[in-house]
XYZ file of C-alpha atoms in Angstrom:
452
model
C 93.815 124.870 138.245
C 96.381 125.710 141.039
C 99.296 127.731 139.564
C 102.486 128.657 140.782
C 103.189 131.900 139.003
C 106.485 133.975 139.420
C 105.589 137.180 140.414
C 108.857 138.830 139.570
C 108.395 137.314 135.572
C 104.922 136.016 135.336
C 106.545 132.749 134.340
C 104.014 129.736 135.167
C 106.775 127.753 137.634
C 104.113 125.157 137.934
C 100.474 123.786 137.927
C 98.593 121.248 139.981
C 94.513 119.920 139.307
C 92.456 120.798 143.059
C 92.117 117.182 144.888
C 88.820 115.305 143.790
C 85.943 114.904 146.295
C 87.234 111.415 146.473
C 90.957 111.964 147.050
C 89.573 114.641 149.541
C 87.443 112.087 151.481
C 90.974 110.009 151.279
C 92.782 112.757 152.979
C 90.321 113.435 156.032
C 90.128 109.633 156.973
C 93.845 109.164 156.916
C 93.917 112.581 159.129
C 90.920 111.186 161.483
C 93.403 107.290 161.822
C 96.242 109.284 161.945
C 94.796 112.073 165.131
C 93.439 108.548 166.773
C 97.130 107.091 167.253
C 98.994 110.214 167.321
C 97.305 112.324 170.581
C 98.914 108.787 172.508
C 102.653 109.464 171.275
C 104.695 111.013 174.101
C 105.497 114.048 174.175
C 109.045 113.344 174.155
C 108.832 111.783 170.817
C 106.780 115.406 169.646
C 110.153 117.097 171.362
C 112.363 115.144 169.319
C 110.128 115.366 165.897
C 110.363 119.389 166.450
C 113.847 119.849 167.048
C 114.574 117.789 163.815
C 112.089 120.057 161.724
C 113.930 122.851 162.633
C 117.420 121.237 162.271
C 115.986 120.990 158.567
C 114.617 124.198 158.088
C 118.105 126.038 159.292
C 119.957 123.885 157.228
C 118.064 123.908 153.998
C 116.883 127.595 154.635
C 118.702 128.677 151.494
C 116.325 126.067 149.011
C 113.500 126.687 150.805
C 113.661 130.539 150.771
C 114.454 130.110 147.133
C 110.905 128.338 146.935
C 109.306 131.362 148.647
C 110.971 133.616 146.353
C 109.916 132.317 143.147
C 106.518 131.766 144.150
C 105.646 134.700 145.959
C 108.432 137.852 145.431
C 109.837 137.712 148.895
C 113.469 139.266 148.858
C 115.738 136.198 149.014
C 117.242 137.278 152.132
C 114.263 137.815 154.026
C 113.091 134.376 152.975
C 115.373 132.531 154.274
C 115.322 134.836 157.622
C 111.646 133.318 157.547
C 112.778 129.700 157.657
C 115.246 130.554 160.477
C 111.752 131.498 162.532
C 110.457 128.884 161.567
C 112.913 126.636 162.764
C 112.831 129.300 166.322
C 109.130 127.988 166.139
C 109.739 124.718 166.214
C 112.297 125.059 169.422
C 110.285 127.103 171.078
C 107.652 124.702 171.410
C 109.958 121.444 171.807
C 111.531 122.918 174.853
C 108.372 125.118 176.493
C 105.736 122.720 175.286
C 105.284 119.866 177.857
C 105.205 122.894 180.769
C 102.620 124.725 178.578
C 100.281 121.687 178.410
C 101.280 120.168 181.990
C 98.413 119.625 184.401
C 97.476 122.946 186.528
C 96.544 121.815 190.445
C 93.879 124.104 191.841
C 93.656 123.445 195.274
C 97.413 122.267 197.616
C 95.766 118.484 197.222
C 95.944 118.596 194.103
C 92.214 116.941 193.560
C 91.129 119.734 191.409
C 93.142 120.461 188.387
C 93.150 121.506 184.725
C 94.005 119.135 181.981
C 94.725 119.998 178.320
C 93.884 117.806 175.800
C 93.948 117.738 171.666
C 90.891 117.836 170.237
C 91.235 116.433 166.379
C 92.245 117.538 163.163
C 92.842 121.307 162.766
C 92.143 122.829 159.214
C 94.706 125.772 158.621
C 93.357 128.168 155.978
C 97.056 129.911 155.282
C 97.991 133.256 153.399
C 100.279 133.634 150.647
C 102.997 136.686 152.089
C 104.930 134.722 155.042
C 104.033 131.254 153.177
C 106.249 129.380 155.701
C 106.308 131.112 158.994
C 102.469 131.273 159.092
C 101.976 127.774 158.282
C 104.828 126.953 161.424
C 103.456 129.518 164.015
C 100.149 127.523 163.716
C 101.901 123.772 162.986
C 104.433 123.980 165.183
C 102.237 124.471 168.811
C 99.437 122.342 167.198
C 101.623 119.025 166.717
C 103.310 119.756 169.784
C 99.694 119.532 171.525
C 98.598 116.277 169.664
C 96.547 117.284 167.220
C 96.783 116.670 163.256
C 97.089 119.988 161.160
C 95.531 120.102 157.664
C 96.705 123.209 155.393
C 94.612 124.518 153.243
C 97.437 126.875 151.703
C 96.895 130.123 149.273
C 96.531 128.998 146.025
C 99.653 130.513 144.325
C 102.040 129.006 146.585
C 101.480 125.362 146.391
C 104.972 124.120 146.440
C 105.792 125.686 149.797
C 102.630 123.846 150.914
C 103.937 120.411 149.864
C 107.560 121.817 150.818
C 106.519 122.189 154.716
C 104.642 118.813 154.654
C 107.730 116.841 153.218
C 110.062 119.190 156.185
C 106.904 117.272 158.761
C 107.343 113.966 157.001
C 111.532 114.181 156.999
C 111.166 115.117 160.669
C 109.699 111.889 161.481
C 106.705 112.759 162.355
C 104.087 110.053 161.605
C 102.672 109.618 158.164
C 99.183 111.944 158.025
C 99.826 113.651 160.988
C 100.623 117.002 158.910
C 98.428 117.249 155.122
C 98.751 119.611 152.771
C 95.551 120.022 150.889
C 95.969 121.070 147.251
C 92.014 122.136 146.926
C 90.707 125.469 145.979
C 88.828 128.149 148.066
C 85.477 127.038 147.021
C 86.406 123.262 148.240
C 87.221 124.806 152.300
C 83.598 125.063 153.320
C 82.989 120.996 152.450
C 85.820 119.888 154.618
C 85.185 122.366 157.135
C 81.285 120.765 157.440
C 83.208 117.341 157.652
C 82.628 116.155 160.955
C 86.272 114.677 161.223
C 87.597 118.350 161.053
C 86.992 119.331 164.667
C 88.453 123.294 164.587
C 89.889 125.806 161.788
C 92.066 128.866 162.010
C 92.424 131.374 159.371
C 94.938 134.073 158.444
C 93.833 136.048 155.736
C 91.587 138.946 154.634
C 88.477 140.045 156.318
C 85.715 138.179 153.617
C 87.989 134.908 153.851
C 87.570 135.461 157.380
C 83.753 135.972 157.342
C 82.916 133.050 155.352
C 84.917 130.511 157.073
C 83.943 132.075 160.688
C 80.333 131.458 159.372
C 81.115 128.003 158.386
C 82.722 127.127 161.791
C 80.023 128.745 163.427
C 77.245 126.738 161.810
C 79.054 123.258 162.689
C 79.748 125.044 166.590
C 83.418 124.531 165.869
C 86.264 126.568 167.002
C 87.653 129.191 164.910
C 90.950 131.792 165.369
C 90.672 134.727 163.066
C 94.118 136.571 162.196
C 92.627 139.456 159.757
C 93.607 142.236 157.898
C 95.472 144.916 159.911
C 96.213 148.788 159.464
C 98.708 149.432 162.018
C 99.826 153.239 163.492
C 103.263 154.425 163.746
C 102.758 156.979 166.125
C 105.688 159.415 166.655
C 105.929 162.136 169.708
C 108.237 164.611 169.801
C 110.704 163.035 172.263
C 111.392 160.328 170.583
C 114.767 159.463 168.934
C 113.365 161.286 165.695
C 116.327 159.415 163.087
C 115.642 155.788 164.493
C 112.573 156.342 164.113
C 112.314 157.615 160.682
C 114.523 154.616 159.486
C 112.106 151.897 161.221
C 109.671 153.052 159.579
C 110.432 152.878 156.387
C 111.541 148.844 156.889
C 108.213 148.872 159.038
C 106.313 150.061 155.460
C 108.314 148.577 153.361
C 108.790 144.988 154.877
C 107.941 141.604 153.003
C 107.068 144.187 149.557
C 104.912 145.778 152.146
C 102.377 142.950 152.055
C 102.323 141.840 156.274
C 99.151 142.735 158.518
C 101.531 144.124 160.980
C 103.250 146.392 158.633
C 103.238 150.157 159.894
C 100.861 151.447 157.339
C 99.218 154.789 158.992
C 102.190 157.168 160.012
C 100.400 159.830 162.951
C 103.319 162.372 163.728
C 102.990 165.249 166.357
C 102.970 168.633 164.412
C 106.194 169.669 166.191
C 108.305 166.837 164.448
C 106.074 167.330 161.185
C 108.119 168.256 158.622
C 111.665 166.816 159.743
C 109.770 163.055 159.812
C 108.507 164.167 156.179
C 111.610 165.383 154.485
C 113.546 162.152 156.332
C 110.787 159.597 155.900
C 110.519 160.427 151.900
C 114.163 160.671 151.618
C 113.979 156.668 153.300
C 111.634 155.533 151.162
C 113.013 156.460 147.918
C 116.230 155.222 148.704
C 114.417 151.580 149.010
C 115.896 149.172 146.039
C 113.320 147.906 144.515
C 114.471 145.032 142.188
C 114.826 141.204 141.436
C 113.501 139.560 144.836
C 116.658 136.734 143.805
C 118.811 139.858 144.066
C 120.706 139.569 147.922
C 120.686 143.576 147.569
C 116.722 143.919 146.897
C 114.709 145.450 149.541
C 111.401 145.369 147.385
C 110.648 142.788 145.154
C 107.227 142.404 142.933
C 103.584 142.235 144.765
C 102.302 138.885 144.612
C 100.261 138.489 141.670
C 98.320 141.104 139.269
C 95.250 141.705 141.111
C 97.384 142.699 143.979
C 98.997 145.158 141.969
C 95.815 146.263 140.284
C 94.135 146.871 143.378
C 96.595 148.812 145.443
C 96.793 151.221 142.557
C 93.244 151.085 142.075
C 93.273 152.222 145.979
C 96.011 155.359 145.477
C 94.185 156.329 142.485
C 90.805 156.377 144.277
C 92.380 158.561 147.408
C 94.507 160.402 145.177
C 90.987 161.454 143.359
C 89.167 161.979 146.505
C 92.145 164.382 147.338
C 95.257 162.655 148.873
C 98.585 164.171 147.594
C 101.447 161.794 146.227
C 104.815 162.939 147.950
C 106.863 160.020 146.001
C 105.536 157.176 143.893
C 101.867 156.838 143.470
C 102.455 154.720 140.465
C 103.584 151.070 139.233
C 106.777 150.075 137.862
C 107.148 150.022 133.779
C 108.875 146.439 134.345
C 107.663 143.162 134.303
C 106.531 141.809 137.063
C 103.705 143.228 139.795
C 106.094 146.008 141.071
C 104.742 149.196 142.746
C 107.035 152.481 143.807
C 107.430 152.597 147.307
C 104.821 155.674 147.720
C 104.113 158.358 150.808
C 100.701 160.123 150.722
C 99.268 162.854 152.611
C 96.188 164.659 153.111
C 94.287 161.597 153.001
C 90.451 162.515 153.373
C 88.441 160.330 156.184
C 86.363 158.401 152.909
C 89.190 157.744 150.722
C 90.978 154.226 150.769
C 93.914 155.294 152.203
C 92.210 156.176 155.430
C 89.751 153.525 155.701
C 91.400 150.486 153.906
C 94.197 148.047 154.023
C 96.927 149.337 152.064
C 98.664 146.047 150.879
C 102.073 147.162 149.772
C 104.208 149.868 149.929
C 101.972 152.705 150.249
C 102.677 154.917 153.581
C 99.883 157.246 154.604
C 100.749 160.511 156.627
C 98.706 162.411 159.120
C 99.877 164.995 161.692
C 98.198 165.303 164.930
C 97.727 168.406 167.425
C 98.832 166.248 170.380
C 98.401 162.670 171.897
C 95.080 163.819 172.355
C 94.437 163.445 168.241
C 96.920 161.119 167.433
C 95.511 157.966 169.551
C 92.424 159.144 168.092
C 93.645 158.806 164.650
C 95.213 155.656 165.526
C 91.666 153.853 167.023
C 89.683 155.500 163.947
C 89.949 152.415 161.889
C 87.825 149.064 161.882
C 91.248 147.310 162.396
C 93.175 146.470 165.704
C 95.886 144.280 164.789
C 99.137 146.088 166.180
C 100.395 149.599 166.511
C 103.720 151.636 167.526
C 104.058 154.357 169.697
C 107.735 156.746 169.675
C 107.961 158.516 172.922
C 110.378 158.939 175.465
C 108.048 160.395 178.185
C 106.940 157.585 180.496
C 103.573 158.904 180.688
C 102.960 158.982 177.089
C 104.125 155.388 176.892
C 101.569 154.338 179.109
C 98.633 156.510 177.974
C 99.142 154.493 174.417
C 99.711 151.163 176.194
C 96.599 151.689 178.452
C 94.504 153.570 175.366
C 95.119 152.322 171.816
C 92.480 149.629 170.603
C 94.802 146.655 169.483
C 96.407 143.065 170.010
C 99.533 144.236 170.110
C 101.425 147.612 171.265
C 105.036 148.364 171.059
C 106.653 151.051 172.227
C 110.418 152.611 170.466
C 110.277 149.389 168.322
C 108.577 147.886 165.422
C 106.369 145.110 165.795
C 107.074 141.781 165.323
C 105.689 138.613 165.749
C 107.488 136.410 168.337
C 107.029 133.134 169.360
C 107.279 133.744 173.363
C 104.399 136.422 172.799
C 101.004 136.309 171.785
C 99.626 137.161 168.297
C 96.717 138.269 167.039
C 93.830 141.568 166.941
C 90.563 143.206 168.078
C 87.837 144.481 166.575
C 87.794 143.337 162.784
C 91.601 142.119 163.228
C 90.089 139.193 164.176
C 89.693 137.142 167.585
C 91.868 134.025 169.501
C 95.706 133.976 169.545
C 98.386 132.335 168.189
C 102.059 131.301 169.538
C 102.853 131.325 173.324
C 101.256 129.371 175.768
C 97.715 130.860 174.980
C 98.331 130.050 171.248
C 98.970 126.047 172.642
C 95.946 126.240 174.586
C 93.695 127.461 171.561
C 92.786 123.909 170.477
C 92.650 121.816 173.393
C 90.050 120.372 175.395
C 90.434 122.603 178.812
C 89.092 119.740 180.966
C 88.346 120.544 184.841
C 89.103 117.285 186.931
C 87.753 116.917 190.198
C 88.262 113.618 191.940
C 86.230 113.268 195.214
């Protein structure tokens, strides 16, 4: 059974029966007719399909963040903020897309060139926290391109999976060209051995990852891995201390503190210490935590019980192993899967909080002697998804650029996901990219033409 469960009540919204094998074998064949007529459409009739899925995501962004919402916790506001991206998604790729997958001459004759070229149906195995935008940031470059997308979506949102493939079928973009599979986890390995499915790309957590990298890999298929992340907030001492105190609590705290780019490791030089503490604490407890519906709300619920049950599992563990609790450390007596926004310190180098994802809003602080330590705190995880560095000494700035071990580095800023810019990690972060042009390019056919 596929549930739709609100987090913020435990209400059961709704509940849907996993597609049979047989409705399943239905699905891929219309995809594999569908991919067969579709890679010939111009791309001025993709243009035009785009711009009107985002013309309906910005103008229905208030029902559709209201489906996000119930089914996942998302503060109101920030869910419809997420179909507004969505719909930036969309444009982005309407109006960029034909240059991005234009022919590249190689020599002044133009005899030698690059072509790119869709390859087939594209199974998208999609998390549950930005149920929309991660769905778009993969659906939006990958229609654009020519090829058919098939979502597998997380199995507690379900209606935001069939919400996004009604926005694709509204948008007038041909029947089957955009599925939604209603199947559960166990079911992703048989269509992923289905010869019609020709690629797959996963966000998710590092086992999802595994076992559907392992699948790809035994059928020689291409895979893009967006993984788990446990991202540095590194802070010198000439940086703008107050701006960066605030950012980092919305950097923490952001989406219920459930993102793979949220700041979750704070590493602040030993002269700024205690003055990021006292501010940083003060920040955090003045977060409202409350009814995600709420337009005030900053923090809503976690997503479902085992979310909750594991980050406290997590604190509890570190807190054990000898971690101190500076505010929070606890769940909420409410219903619903809330967790105190919670700053710990003294983490030891075995305890959760050092070596695991922290999903929620759980802050971890170390101080370093230096930059010396603190990039060395920063690359001492298995993770290299993104990080920020604070500093207002030019050298600094480019000793982190040049030196910390991730996809993604800002500098005086949080980071973000944008759709100009690519996305994605290193070491167990994952591998591949998605958005800009490389994230276009990740499931074509990059033919070399010669003609003689």
């Amino acid at each position: 059974m596929i549930a739709s469960i609100n987090p913020a009540t435990g209400e059961t919204l709704r509940t849907f029966e996993p597609l049979t094998e047989s409705q399943i074998e239905d699905k891929l064949a219309r995809a594999d007719r569908a991919y067969h007529e579709y890679r010939r459409t111009s791309l001025a009739d993709r243009v035009r399909w785009l711009h009107a899925a985002a013309e309906i995501l910005e103008s229905e962004k208030r029902a559709l963040g209201r489906i996000m919402t119930l089914e996942m916790g998302k503060p109101i506001v920030a869910a419809r903020a997420e179909a507004s991206k969505c719909a930036l998604a969309c444009r982005y790729y309407a109006e960029h897309g034909a240059r991005l997958l234009a022919d590249e001459p190689v020599d002044r004759a133009g005899r030698s060139f690059i072509r790119y070229q869709p390859i087939g149906a594209v199974l998208a195995v999609m998390p549950w926290n930005f149920p929309f935008w991660q769905v778009f940031r993969f659906a939006a470059p990958a229609l654009m391109a020519g090829n058919v997308g098939l979502l597998k979506h997380a199995s507690n949102v379900p209606q935001c999976a069939l919400a996004i493939e009604y926005v694709t079928r509204r948008a007038g973009f041909p029947a089957d060209v955009f599925q939604a599979l209603l199947i559960e986890s166990k079911q992703v390995g048989r269509v992923l051995d289905d010869s019609r499915v020709k690629a797959v790309t996963l966000t998710g957590s590092e086992a999802a990852g595994v076992q559907v990298a392992s699948h790809a890999g035994r059928q020689i298929k291409k895979s893009v891995l967006e993984l788990g992340g446990s991202d540095p907030f590194i802070v010198m001492p000439s940086a703008d201390l107050e701006r960066a105190v605030h950012t980092a609590a919305e950097a923490r705290c952001i989406n219920n503190g459930q993102s793979c780019i949220a700041a979750k490791r704070f590493i602040v030089d030993r002269q700024i210490a205690d003055e990021f503490e006292r501010g940083f604490v003060t920040a955090m407890e003045a977060m409202k935590v409350g009814d995600p519906m709420d337009e005030s709300t900053q923090i809503g619920p976690l997503a479902t019980p085992a979310i909750l049950e594991g980050l406290d599992e997590q604190v509890r563990r570190s807190v054990q192993l000898g971690a101190r609790v500076l505010t929070g450390g606890k769940r909420l007596d409410r219903p619903g899967n809330y967790y105190a926004p919670t700053v710990l310190v003294d983490a030891p180098a075995n305890s959760p909080a050092y070596r695991e994802e922290l999903f929620g809003p759980v802050a971890v602080l170390f101080r370093a002697d230096g930059i010396e330590e603190a990039i060395r705190l920063a690359n001492d995880t298995e993770f290299g998804l993104g990080a920020a560095a604070w500093t207002n000494e030019a050298a600094e700035q480019q000793r982190f650029i040049d030196e910390i071990e991730a996809g993604m580095v800002f500098i005086n800023g949080m980071v973000a996901s944008d759709p100009r810019l690519p996305f994605g990690g290193v070491k167990r972060s994952g591998y591949g990219r998605e958005l800009s042009a490389y994230g276009i390019r990740e499931f074509q056919n990059i033919k070399t033409v010669r003609v003689g």
